[in-house]
Coordinates of C-alpha atoms and ligand atoms in Angstrom, one line a residue:
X10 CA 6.3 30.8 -5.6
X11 CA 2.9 30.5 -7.4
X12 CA -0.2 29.5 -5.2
X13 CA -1.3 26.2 -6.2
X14 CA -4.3 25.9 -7.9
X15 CA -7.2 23.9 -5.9
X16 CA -8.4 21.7 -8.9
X17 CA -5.8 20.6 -11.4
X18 CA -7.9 20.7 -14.5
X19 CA -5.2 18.6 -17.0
X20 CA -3.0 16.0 -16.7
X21 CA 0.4 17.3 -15.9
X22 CA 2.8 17.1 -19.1
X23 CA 5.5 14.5 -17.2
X24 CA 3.0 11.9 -17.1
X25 CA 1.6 12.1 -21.1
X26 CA 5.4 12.2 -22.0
X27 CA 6.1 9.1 -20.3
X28 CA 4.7 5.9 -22.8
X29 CA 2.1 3.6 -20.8
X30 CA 2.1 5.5 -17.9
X31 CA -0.2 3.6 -15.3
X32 CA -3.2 6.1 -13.9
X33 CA -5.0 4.5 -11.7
X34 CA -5.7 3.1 -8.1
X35 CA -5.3 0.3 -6.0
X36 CA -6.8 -1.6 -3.0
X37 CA -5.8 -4.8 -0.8
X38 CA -7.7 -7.9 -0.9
X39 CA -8.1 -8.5 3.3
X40 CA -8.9 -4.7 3.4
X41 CA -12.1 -4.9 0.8
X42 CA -13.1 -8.6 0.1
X43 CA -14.7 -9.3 3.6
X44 CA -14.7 -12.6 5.3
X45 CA -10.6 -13.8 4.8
X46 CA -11.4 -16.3 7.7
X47 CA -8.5 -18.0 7.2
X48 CA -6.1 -15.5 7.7
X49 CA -4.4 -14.4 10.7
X50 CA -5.6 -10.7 10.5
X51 CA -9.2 -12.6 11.0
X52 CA -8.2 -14.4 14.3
X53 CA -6.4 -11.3 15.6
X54 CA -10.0 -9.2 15.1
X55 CA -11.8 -11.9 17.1
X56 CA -9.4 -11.6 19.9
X57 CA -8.6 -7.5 19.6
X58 CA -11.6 -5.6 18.4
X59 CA -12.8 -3.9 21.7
X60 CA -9.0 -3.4 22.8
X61 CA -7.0 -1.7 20.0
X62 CA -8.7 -2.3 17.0
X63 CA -12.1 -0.8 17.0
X64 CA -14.2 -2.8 14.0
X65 CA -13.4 -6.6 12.7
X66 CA -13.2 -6.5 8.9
X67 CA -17.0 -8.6 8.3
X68 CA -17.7 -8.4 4.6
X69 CA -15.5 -5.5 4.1
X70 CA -16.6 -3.7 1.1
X71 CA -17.6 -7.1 -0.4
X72 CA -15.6 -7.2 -3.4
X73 CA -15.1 -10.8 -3.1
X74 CA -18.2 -10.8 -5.0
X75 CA -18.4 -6.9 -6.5
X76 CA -15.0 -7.0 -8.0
X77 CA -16.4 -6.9 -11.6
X78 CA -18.9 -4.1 -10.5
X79 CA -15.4 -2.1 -8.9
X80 CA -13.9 -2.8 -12.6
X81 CA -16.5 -1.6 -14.3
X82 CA -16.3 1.5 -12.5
X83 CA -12.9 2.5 -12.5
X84 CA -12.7 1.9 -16.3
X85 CA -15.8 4.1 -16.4
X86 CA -14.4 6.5 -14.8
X87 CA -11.4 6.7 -17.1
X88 CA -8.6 5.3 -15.4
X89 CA -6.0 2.6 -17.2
X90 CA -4.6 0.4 -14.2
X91 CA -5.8 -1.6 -11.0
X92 CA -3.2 -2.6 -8.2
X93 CA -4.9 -5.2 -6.2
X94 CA -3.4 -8.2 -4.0
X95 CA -4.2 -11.8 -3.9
X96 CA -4.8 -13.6 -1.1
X97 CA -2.0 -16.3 0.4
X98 CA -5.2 -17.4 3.3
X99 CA -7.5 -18.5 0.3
X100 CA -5.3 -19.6 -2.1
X101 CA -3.8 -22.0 0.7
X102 CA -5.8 -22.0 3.2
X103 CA -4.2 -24.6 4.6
X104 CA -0.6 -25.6 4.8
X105 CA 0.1 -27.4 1.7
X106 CA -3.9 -27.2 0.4
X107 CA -4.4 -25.5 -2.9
X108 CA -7.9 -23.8 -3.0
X109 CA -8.6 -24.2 -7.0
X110 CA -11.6 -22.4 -6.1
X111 CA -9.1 -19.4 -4.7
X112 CA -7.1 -19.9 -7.8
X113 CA -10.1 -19.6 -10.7
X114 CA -11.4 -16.5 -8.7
X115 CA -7.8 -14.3 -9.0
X116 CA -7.4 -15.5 -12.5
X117 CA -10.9 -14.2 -13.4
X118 CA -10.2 -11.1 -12.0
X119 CA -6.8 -10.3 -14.0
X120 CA -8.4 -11.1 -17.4
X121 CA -11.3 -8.8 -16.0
X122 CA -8.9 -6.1 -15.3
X123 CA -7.4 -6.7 -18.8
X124 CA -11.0 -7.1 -20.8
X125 CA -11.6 -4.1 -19.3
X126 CA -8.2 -2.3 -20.3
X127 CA -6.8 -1.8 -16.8
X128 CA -3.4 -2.9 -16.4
X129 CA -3.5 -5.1 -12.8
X130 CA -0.7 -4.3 -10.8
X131 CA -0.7 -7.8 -8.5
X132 CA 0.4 -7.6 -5.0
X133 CA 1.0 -10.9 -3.3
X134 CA 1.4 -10.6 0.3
X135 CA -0.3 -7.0 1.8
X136 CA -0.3 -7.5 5.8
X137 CA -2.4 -10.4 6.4
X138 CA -0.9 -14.1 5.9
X139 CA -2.5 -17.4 6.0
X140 CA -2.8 -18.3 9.8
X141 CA -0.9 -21.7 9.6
X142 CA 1.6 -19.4 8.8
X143 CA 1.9 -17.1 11.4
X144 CA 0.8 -20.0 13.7
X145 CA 4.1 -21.9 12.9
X146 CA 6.3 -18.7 13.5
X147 CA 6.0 -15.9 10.6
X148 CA 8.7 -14.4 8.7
X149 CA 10.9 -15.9 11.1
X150 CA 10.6 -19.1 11.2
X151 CA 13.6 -21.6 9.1
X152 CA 11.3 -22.3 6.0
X153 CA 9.4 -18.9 5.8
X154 CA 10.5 -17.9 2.2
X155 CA 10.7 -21.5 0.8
X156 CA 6.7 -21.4 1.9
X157 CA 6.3 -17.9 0.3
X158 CA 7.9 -18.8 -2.8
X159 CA 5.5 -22.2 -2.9
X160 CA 2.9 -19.9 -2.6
X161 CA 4.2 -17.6 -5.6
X162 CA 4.6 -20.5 -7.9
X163 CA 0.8 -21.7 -7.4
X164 CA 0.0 -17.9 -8.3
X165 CA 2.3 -17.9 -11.3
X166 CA -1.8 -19.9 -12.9
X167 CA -3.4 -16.7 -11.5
X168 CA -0.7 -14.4 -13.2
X169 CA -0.7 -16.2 -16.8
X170 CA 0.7 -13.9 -19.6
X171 CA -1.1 -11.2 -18.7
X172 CA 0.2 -9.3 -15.7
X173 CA 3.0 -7.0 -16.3
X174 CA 3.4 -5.9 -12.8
X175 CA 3.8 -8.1 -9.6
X176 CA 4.3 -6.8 -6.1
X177 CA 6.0 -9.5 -3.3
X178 CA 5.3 -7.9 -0.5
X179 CA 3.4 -4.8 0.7
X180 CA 5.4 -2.4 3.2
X181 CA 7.6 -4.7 4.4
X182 CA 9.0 -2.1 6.6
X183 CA 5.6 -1.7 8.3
X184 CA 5.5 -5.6 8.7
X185 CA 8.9 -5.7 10.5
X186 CA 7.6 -2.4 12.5
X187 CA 4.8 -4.1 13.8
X188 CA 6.8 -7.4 14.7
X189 CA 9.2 -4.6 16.5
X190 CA 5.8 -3.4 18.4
X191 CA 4.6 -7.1 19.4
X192 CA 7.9 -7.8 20.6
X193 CA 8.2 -5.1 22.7
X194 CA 4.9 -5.0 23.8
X195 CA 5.2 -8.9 25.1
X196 CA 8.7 -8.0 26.9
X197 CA 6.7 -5.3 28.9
X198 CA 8.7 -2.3 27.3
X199 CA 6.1 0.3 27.2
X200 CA 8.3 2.9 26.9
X201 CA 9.3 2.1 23.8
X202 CA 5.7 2.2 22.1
X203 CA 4.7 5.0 23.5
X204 CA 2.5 5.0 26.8
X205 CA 1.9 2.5 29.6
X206 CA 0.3 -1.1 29.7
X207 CA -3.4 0.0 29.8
X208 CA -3.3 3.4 27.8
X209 CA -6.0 6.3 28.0
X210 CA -8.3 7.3 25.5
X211 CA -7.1 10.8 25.6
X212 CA -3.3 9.6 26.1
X213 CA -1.3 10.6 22.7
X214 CA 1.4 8.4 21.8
X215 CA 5.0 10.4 22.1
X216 CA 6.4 11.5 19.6
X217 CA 9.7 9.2 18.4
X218 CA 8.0 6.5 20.7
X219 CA 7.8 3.4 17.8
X220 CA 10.2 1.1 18.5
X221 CA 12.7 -0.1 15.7
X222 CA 11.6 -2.5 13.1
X223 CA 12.4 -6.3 14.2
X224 CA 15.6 -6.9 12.5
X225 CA 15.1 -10.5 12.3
X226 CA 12.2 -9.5 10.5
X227 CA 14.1 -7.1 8.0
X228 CA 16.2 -10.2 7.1
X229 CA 13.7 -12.6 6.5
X230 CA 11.7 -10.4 4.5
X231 CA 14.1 -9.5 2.3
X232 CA 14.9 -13.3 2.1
X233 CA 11.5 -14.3 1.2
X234 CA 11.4 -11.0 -1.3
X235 CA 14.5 -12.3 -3.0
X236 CA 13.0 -15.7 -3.5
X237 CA 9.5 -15.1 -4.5
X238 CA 11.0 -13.1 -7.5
X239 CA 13.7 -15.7 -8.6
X240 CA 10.6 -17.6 -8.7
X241 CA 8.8 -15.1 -11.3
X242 CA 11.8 -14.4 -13.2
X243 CA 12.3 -18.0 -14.1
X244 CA 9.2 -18.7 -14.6
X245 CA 8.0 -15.4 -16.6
X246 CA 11.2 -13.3 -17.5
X247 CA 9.0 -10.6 -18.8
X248 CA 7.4 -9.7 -15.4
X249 CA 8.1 -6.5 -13.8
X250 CA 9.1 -7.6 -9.5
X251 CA 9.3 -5.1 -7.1
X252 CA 8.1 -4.7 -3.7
X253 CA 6.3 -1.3 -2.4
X254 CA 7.9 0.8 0.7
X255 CA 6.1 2.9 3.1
X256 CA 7.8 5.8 2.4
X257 CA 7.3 8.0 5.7
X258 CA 9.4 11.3 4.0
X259 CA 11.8 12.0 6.8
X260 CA 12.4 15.4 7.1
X261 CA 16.0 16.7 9.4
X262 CA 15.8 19.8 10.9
X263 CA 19.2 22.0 10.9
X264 CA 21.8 19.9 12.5
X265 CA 19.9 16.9 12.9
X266 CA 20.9 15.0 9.4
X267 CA 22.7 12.5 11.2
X268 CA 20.1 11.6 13.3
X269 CA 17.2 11.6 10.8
X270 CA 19.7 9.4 8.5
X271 CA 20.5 6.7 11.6
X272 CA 16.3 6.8 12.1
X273 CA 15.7 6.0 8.6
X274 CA 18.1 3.5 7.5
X275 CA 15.9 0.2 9.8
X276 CA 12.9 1.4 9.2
X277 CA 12.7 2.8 5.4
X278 CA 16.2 3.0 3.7
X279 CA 17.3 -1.0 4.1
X280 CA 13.8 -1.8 2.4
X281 CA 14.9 0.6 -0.5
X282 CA 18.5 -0.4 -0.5
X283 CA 17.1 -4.3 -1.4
X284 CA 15.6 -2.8 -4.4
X285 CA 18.2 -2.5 -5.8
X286 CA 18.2 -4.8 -8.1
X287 CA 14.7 -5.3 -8.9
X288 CA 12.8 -4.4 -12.1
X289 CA 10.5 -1.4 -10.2
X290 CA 9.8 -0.1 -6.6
X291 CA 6.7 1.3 -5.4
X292 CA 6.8 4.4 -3.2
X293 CA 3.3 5.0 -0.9
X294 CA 3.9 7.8 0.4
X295 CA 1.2 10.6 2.7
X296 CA 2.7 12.8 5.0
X297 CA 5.8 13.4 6.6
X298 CA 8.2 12.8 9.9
X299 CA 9.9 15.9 11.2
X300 CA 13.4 15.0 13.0
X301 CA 15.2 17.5 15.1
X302 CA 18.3 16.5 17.3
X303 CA 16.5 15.4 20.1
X304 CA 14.4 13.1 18.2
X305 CA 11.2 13.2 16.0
X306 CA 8.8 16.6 16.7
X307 CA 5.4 16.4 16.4
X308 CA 3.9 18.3 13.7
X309 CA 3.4 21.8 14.0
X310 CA 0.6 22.8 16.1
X311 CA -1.9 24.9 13.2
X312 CA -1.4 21.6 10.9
X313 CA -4.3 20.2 9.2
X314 CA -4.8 16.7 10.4
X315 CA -6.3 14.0 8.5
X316 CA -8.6 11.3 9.5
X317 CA -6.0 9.3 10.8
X318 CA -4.7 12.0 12.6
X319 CA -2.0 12.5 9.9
X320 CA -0.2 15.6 9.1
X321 CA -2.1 17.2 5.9
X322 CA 1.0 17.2 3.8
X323 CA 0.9 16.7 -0.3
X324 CA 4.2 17.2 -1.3
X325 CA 5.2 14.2 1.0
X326 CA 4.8 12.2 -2.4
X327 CA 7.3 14.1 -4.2
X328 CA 9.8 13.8 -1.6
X329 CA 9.4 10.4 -1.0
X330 CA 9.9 10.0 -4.6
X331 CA 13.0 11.5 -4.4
X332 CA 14.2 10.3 -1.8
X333 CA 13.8 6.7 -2.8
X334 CA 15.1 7.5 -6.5
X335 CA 18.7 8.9 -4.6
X336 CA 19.0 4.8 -3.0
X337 CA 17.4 2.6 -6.0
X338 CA 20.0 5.0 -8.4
X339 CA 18.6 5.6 -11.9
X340 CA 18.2 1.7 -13.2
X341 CA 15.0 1.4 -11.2
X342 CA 11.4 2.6 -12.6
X343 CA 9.5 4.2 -9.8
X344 CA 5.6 3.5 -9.8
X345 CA 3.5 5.4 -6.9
X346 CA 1.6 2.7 -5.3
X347 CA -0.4 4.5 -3.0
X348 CA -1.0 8.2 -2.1
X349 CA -4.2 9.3 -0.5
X350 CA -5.9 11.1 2.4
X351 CA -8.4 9.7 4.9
X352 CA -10.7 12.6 5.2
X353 CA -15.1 12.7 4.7
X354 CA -14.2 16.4 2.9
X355 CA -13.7 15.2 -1.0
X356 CA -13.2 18.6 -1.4
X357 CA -9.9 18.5 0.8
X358 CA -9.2 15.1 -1.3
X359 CA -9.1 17.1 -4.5
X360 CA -7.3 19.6 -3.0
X361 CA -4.5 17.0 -1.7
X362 CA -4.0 15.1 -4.5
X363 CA -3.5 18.1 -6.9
X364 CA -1.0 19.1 -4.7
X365 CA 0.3 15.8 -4.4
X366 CA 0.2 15.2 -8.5
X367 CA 2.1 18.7 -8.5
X368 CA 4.8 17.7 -6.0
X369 CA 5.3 14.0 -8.4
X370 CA 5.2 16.0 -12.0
X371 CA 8.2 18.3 -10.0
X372 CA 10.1 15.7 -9.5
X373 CA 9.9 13.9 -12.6
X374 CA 11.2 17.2 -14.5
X375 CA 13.7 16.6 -12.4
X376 CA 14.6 13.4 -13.5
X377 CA 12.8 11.0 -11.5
X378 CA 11.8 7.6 -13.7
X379 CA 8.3 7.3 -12.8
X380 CA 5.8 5.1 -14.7
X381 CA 2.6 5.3 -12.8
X382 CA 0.1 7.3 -10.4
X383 CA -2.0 4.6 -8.3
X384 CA -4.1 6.4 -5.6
X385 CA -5.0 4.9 -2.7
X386 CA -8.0 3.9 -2.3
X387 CA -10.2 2.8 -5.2
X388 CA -12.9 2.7 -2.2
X389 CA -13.8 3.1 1.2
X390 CA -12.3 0.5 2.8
X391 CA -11.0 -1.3 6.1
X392 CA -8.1 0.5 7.6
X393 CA -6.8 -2.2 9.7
X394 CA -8.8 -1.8 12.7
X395 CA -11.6 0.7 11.2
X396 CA -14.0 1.6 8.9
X397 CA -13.7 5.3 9.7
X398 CA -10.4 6.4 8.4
X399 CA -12.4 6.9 4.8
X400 CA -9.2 7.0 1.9
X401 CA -11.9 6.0 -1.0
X402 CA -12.5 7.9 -4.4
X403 CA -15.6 5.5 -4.3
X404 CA -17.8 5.5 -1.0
X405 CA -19.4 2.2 -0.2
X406 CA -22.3 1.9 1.7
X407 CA -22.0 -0.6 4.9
X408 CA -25.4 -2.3 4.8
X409 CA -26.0 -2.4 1.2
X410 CA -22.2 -2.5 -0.4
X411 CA -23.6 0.2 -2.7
X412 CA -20.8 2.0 -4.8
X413 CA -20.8 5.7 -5.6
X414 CA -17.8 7.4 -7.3
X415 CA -17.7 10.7 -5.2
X416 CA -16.7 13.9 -7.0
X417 CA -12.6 12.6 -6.5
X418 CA -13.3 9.9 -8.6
X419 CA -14.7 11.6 -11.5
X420 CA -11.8 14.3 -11.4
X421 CA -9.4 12.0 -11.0
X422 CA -10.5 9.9 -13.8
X423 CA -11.0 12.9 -16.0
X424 CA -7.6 13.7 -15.5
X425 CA -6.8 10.0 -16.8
X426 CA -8.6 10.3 -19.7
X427 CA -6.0 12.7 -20.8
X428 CA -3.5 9.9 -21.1
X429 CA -2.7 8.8 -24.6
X430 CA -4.1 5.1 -24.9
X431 CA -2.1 4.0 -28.1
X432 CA 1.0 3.6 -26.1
X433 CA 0.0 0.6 -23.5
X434 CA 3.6 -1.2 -22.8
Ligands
LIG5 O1 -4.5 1.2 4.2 C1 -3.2 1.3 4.3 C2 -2.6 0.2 3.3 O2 -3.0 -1.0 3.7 C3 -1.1 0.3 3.4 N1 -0.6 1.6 3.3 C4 -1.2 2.7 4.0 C5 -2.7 2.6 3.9 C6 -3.3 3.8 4.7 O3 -3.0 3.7 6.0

């Protein structure tokens, strides 16, 4: 096989064939705005930073206020699309109260994205949740998609006619994973997440230690999922729903096929299997899970690890997309949501990400429907407990907010620039 080359200098051919495809990248509102104090992500960094988060989120990267200033740069840069989410804690910041405030600011920011000829790709729920919410149960409680689909009419004003693209909810399997991990946390079953009450520094979790996803959780997600988009489709027919899958590329050694299948099903496969019917599903995907028939292996010892301790693997995007085009079937347009590496080497980000481009223009010659490239991140941001993990094409100073594209970004968007713009959807 051909060595890959370290730079990709043009835009693969699979994405220029494709009409409107989306080049872009995205971010999370709680993860760059700063200052969601209404959210429960907020109240849980007052009570865990100093346990096992390291950082609360502060100002973030301040795009609360910078958003036009982020705009204006990845439209600079070249790129055609934006995938940011909206807040539920500031829209409603309290149960039943309408923030118009909350309201004006998300809808200037999607005819922003449009005067600036970025498509937005609008998530509406990514992790954090208004704190009356999770205060009155969560996902789980009796009313908890009859709330989220309240809250997705009052954003239908921030959506007007201009967003083609809507996103319920953000890794749902990673939100019923975590309410897997509280639960057993609370019943004392250390075992199952990997260590003992009071954890070392130095202790690594085990391998195959996460717990399942809460299966409660599953159900009510999909619920809410189901009804947020009955709400857009009625409303807007023309709207694109989907939801976006942490896609964590489950890979069976020989003989362990059955295994790796039974492992993925709760916590990736029933997430994909509700897309089914939906008008698009977003695959974030970044490196890969190794099962053998004893359970999962850790990754091999001479790996490259990321920032986050991550296995330094590209092609995980383009077998996640394949994976997830084998249970959507062929009705259901794929659009990369996120794909990215935390690392302070850009060098190594350029060198991942034309890999990783590599790996999706494969897979699309093979047939997979794919209609966009979003990276993850636009910039530096808060990785849910840290400022450290650093995924951003754009660094951002912590004292001054300061933006500068690093090289990433300009290659990146160079390689946009090769898309033809006559062909917008
Ligand atoms: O930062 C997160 C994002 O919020 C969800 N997907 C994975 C990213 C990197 O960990």
């Amino acid at each position: 096989m051909a060595t890959p080359p370290d730079h990709l200098d043009a835009l693969p051919e699979e994405f220029r064939a494709r009409p409107g495809f989306l080049f872009g990248a995205s971010t999370s509102a709680h993860q760059i705005e700063g200052n969601n104090v209404s959210s429960d992500w907020w109240v849980l960094e007052r009570t865990a930073v100093g346990g096992f988060l390291e950082a609360p989120s502060g100002d973030a990267a301040d795009s609360f206020h910078r958003w036009p200033e982020d705009m204006d740069l990845l439209t600079g840069l070249g790129f055609n699309a934006y995938r940011f989410g909206i807040e539920w804690a500031r829209i409603e910041p309290e149960e039943g109260r309408v923030s118009r405030a909350a309201i004006a600011h998300y809808r200037a920011m999607v005819v922003g994205a449009r005067a600036r000829g970025l498509t937005p790709v609008v998530t509406l729920h990514h992790f954090s949740s208004p704190y009356w919410f999770a205060a009155r149960g969560g996902w789980t409680a009796p009313d908890a998609a009859d709330l989220f689909a309240r809250y997705t009419e009052t954003a239908l004003e921030v959506l007007g006619d201009d967003v083609d693209y809507v996103a319920t909810i953000n890794e749902p399997n990673m939100v019923a994973l975590i309410a897997g991990l509280s639960k057993a946390f609370a019943e004392g079953r250390f075992d199952e997440i990997g260590g003992t009450e009071h954890p070392s520094d130095d202790e690594e979790p085990a391998a195959g230690a996460l717990p399942e996803p809460d299966a409660a959780t599953t159900e009510a997600l999909i619920r809410a999922h189901r009804a947020a988009a009955a709400v857009l489709k009625a409303a807007r027919p023309e709207i694109r729903v989907g939801w976006t899958v942490a896609n964590q590329v489950f890979q069976a050694e020989p003989g362990a096929e059955g295994a790796a299948a039974a492992y993925a099903w709760p916590r990736e496969d029933v997430f994909l299997d509700a897309a089914r019917g939906d008008d698009w599903v977003g695959v974030q995907a970044y490196t890969r899970t190794r099962i053998g028939p004893d359970g999962l292996l850790p990754a091999p010892e001479d790996a490259e690890r990321t920032l986050k301790g991550w296995e330094f693997y590209p092609d995980a995007v383009g077998h996640a997309v394949r994976h997830t085009a084998e249970i959507v079937g062929p009705d259901v347009p794929i659009l990369v949501t996120e794909n990215g590496i935390a690392t302070d080497d850009d060098e190594r980000r350029i060198a991942y990400t034309t890999q990783a481009l590599a790996s999706l223009a494969a897979a699309m010659r093979d047939g997979a429907d794919v209609h966009g490239y979003l990276h993850w991140s636009a910039l530096d941001n808060y990785e849910w407990g840290s400022f450290r993990p650093t995924f951003g094409l754009i660094a951002v100073d912590p004292d001054t907010f300061a933006r500068t594209p690093k090289p990433s970004a300009h290659w990146l968007g160079g390689l946009a620039r090769g898309l033809d713009r006559t062909d917008r959807p």
